[in-house]
Short mmCIF file of C-alpha atoms in Angstrom, two decimals:
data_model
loop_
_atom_site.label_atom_id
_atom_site.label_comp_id
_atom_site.label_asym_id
_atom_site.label_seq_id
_atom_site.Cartn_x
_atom_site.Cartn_y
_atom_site.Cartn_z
CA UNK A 84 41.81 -24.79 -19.53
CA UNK A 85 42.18 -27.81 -17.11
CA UNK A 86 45.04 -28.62 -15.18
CA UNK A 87 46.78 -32.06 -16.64
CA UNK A 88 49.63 -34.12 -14.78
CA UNK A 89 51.23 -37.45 -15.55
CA UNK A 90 52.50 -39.70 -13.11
CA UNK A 91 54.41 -43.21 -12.86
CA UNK A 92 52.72 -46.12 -11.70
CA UNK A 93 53.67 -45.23 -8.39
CA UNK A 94 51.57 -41.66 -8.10
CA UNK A 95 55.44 -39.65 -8.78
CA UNK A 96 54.83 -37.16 -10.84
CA UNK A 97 56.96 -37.01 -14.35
CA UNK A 98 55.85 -33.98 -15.94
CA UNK A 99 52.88 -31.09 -15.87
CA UNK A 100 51.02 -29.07 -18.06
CA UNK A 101 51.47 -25.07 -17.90
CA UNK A 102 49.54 -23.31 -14.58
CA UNK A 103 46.19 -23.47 -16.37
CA UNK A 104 42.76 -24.33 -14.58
CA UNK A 105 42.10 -25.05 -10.78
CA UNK A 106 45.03 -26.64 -8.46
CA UNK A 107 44.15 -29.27 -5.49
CA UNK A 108 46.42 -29.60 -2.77
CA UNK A 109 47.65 -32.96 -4.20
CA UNK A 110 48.95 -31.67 -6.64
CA UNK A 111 50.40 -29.05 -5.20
CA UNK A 112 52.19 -31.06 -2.74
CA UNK A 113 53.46 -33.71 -5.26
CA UNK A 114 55.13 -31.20 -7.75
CA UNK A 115 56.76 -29.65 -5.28
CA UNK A 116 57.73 -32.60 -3.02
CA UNK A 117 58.00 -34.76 -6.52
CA UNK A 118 55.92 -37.56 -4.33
CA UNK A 119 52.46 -38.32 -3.83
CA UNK A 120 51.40 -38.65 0.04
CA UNK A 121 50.74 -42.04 1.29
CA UNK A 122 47.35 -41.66 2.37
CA UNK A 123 46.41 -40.40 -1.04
CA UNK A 124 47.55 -43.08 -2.79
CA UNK A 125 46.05 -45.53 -0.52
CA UNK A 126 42.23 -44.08 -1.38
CA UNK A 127 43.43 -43.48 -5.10
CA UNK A 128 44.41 -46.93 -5.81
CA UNK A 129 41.28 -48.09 -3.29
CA UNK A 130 38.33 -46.80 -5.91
CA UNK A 131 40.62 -49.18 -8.45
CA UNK A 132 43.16 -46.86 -10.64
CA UNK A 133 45.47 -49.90 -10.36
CA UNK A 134 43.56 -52.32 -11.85
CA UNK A 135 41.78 -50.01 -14.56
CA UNK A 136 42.14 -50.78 -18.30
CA UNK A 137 40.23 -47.88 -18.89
CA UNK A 138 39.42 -43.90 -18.36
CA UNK A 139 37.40 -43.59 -15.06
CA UNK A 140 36.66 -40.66 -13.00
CA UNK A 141 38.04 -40.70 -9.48
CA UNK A 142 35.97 -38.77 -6.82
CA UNK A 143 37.08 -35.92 -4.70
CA UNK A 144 38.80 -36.72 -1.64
CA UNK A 145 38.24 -33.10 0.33
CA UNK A 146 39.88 -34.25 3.61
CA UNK A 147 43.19 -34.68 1.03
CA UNK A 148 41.92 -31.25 -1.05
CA UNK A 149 41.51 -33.52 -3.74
CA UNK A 150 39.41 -32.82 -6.33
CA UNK A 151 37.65 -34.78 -8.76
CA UNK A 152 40.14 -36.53 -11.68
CA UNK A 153 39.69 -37.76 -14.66
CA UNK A 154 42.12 -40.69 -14.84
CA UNK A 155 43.55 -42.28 -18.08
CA UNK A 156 46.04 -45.87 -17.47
CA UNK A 157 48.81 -45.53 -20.01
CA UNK A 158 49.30 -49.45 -20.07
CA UNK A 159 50.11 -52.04 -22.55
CA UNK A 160 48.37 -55.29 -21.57
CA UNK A 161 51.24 -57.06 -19.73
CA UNK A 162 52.37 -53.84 -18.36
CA UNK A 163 51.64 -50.14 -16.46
CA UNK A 164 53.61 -47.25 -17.18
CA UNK A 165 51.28 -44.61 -15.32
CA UNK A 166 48.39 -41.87 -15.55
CA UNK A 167 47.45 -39.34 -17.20
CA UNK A 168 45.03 -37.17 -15.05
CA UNK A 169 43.03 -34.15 -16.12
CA UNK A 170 41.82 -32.18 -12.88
CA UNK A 171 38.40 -30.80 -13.12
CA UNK A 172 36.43 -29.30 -9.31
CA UNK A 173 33.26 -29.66 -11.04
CA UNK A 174 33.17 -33.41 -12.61
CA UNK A 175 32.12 -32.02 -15.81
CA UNK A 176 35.33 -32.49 -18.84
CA UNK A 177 33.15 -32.98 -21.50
CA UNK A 178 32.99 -36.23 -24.03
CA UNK A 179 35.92 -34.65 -26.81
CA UNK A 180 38.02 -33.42 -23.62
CA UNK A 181 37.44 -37.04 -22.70
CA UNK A 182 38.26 -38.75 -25.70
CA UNK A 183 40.79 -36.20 -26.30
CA UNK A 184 42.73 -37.57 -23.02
CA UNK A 185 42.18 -40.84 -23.93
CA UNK A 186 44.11 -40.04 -27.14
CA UNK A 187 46.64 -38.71 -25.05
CA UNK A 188 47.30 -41.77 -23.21
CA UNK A 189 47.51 -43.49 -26.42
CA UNK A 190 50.05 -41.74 -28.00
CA UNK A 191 52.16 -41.58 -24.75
CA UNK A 192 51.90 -45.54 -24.82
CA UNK A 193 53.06 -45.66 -28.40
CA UNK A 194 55.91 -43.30 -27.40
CA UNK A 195 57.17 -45.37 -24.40
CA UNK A 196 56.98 -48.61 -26.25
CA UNK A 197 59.32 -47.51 -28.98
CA UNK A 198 61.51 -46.45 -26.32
CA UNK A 199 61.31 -49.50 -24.26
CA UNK A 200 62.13 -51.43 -27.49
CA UNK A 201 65.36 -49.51 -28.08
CA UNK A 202 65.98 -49.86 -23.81
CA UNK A 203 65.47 -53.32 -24.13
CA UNK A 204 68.10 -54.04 -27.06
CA UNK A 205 70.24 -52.18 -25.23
CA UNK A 206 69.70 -54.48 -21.92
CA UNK A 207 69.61 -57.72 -23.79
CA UNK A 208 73.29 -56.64 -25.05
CA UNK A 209 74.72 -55.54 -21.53
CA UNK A 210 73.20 -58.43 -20.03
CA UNK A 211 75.11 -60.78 -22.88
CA UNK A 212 78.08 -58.85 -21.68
CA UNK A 213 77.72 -59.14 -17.99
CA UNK A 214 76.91 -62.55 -18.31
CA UNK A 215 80.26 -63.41 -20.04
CA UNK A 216 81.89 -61.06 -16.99
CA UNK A 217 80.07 -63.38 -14.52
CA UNK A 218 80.86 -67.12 -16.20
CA UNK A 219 84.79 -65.89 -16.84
CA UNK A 220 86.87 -69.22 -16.56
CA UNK A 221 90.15 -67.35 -16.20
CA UNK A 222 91.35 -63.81 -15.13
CA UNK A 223 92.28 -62.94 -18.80
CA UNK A 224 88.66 -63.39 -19.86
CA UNK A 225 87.78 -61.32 -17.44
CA UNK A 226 90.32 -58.83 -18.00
CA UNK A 227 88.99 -58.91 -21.84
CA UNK A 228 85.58 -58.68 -20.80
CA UNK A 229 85.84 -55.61 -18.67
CA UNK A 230 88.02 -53.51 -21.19
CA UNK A 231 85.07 -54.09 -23.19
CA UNK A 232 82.94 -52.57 -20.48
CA UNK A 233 85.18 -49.88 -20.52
CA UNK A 234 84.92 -49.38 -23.62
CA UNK A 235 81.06 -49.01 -23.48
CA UNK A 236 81.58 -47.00 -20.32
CA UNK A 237 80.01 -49.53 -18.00
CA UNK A 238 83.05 -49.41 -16.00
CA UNK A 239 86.37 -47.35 -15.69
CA UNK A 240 89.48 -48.60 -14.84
CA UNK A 241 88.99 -47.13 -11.40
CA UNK A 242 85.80 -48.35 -11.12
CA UNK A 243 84.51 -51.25 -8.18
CA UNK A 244 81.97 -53.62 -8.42
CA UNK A 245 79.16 -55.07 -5.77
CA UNK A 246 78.02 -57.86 -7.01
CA UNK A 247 74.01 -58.91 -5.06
CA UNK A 248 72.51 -62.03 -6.17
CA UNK A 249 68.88 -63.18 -5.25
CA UNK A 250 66.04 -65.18 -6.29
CA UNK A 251 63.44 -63.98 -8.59
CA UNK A 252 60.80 -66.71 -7.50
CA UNK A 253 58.17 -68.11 -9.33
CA UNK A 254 58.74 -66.75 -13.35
CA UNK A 255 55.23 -64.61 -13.91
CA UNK A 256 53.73 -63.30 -17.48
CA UNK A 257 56.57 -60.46 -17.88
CA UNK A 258 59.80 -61.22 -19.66
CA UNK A 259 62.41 -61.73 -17.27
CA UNK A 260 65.13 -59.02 -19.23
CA UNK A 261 61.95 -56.60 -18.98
CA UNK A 262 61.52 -57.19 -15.38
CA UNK A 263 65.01 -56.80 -14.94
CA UNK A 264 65.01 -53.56 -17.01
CA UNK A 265 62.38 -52.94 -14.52
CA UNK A 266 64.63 -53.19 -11.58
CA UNK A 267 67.68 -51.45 -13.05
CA UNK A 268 65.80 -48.44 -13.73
CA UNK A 269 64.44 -48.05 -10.49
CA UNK A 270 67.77 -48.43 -9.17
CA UNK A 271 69.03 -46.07 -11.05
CA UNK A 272 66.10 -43.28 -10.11
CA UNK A 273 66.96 -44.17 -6.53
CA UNK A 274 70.57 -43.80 -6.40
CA UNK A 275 72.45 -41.75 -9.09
CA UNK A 276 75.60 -41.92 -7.16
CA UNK A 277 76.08 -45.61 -8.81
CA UNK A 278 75.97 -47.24 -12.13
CA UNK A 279 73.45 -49.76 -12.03
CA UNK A 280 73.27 -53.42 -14.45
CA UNK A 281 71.08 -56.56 -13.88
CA UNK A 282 71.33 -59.56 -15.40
CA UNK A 283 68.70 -62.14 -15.69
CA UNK A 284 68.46 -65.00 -14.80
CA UNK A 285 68.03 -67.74 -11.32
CA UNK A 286 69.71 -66.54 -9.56
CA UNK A 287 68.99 -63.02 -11.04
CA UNK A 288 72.12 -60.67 -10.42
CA UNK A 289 72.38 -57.04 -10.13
CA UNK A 290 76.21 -55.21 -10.28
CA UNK A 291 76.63 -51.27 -8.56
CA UNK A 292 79.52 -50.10 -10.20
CA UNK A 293 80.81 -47.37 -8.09
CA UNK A 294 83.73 -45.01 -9.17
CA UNK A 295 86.81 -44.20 -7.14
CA UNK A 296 87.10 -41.06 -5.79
CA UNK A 297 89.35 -38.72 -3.30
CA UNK A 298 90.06 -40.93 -0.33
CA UNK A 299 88.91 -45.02 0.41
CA UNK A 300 86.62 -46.23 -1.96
CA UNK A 301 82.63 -45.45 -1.31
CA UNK A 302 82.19 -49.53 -1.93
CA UNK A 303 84.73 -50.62 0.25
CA UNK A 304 83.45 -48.81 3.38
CA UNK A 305 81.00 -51.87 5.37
CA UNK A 306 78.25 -48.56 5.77
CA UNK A 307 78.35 -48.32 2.15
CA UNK A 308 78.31 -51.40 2.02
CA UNK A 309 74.81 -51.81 3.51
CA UNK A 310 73.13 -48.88 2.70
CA UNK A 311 74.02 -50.23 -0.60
CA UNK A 312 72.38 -53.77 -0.19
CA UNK A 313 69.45 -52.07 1.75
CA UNK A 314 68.79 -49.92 -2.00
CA UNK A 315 68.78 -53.30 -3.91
CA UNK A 316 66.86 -54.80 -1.20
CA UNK A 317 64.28 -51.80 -2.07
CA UNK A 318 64.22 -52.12 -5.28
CA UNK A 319 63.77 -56.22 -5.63
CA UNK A 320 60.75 -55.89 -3.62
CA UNK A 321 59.32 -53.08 -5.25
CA UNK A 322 59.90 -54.50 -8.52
CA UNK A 323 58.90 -58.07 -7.75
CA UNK A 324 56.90 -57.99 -4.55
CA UNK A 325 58.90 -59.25 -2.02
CA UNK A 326 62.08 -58.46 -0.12
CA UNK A 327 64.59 -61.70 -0.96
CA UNK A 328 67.37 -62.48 0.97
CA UNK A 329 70.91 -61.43 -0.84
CA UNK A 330 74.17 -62.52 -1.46
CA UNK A 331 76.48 -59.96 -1.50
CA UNK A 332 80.90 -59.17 -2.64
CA UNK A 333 82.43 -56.95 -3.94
#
């Protein structure tokens, strides 16, 4: 009869359990706004969820109308997909609701690594692909190379392509396709208007395929253009930690 949400690693929410048990404000506020407020992440991560490998309570936070959590990391060890959090006013889910949750955030982890292992065959063939598009000697290899995007809808014959380049930096324990996998999902969260690829790598590359419609081309308008470069810019340093400089056509 508690209230249970999961969010990403960055407090979003992904999904809820049915109205049961008492709401905080938080909550509240983040499934309707789908976003966590900055000031409540800032305390949340301060008493340590980030660097947690295991269940820990997290205290109330009344000036937020937050109420006591009880906070399970669904990680791997080389990587954090987000919480599970079971709300409870009093402090007081007892040890099989505990271990119960804990369960939980087991089986979610088992669940998103056989998805990230499908994702992740999937990237390591695009990427093969892209790379070929990127290293194309002559136009007819390129020409070759992009029917077979086509063909896996990557691209359509309308379609353009921005092409950002950057550099990743020091390599750190994560594969490099995974942290680009990383990337292109984010991306792809932030800005549905584009298709988004990444291709690892030093430089590391990232491709916005963008698809012609009624009047000039989105990608060929300099605006575009930047707001463009300004999401990638986003996304590199959320994904990697810093904010790179970036080569840019299209």
């Amino acid at each position: 009869d508690r209230a249970v949400l999961l969010d990403d690693e960055d407090l979003h929410p992904i999904t809820h359990s049915r109205q049961l048990g008492e709401l905080d404000d938080v909550r509240v506020h983040s499934v309707l706004q789908r976003e966590t407020r900055a000031e409540v992440k800032a305390d949340l991560f301060g008493v340590g969820i980030g660097t947690a490998t295991t269940a820990m309570w997290t205290p109330a936070f009344p000036q937020h109308g937050l109420v006591p959590r009880y906070c399970v990391p669904v990680r791997s060890t080389t990587e954090r997909f987000g919480y599970l959090w079971i709300l409870d006013r009093d402090g007081a889910l007892p040890a099989e609701g505990q271990r119960l949750a804990e369960q939980a955030g087991v089986d979610l982890l088992a669940i998103l690594d056989r998805r990230n292992a499908t994702l992740r065959a999937e990237e390591s063939a695009q990427q093969t692909l892209l790379m070929r598009l990127l290293t194309a000697a002559t136009g007819d290899q390129a020409e070759h190379v992009v029917r077979e995007l086509q063909a896996r809808d990557m691209a359509q014959p309308d379609s353009a392509i921005s092409v950002f380049v950057f550099e990743p930096g020091a390599p750190g324990s994560a594969d490099p396709v995974d942290h680009t996998m990383a990337l292109r999902l984010r991306l792809a969260a932030t800005d549905r208007s584009r298709q988004w690829f990444t291709v690892a790598g030093n430089p590391t590359t990232v491709l916005a395929v963008t698809r012609r419609t009624n009047g000039p081309h989105p990608a060929l308008s300099l605006g575009a253009a930047d707001t463009t470069a300004d999401t990638v810019a986003d996304g590199i340093a959320a994904s990697y930690g810093r904010r790179p400089a970036l080569g840019a056509s299209t």
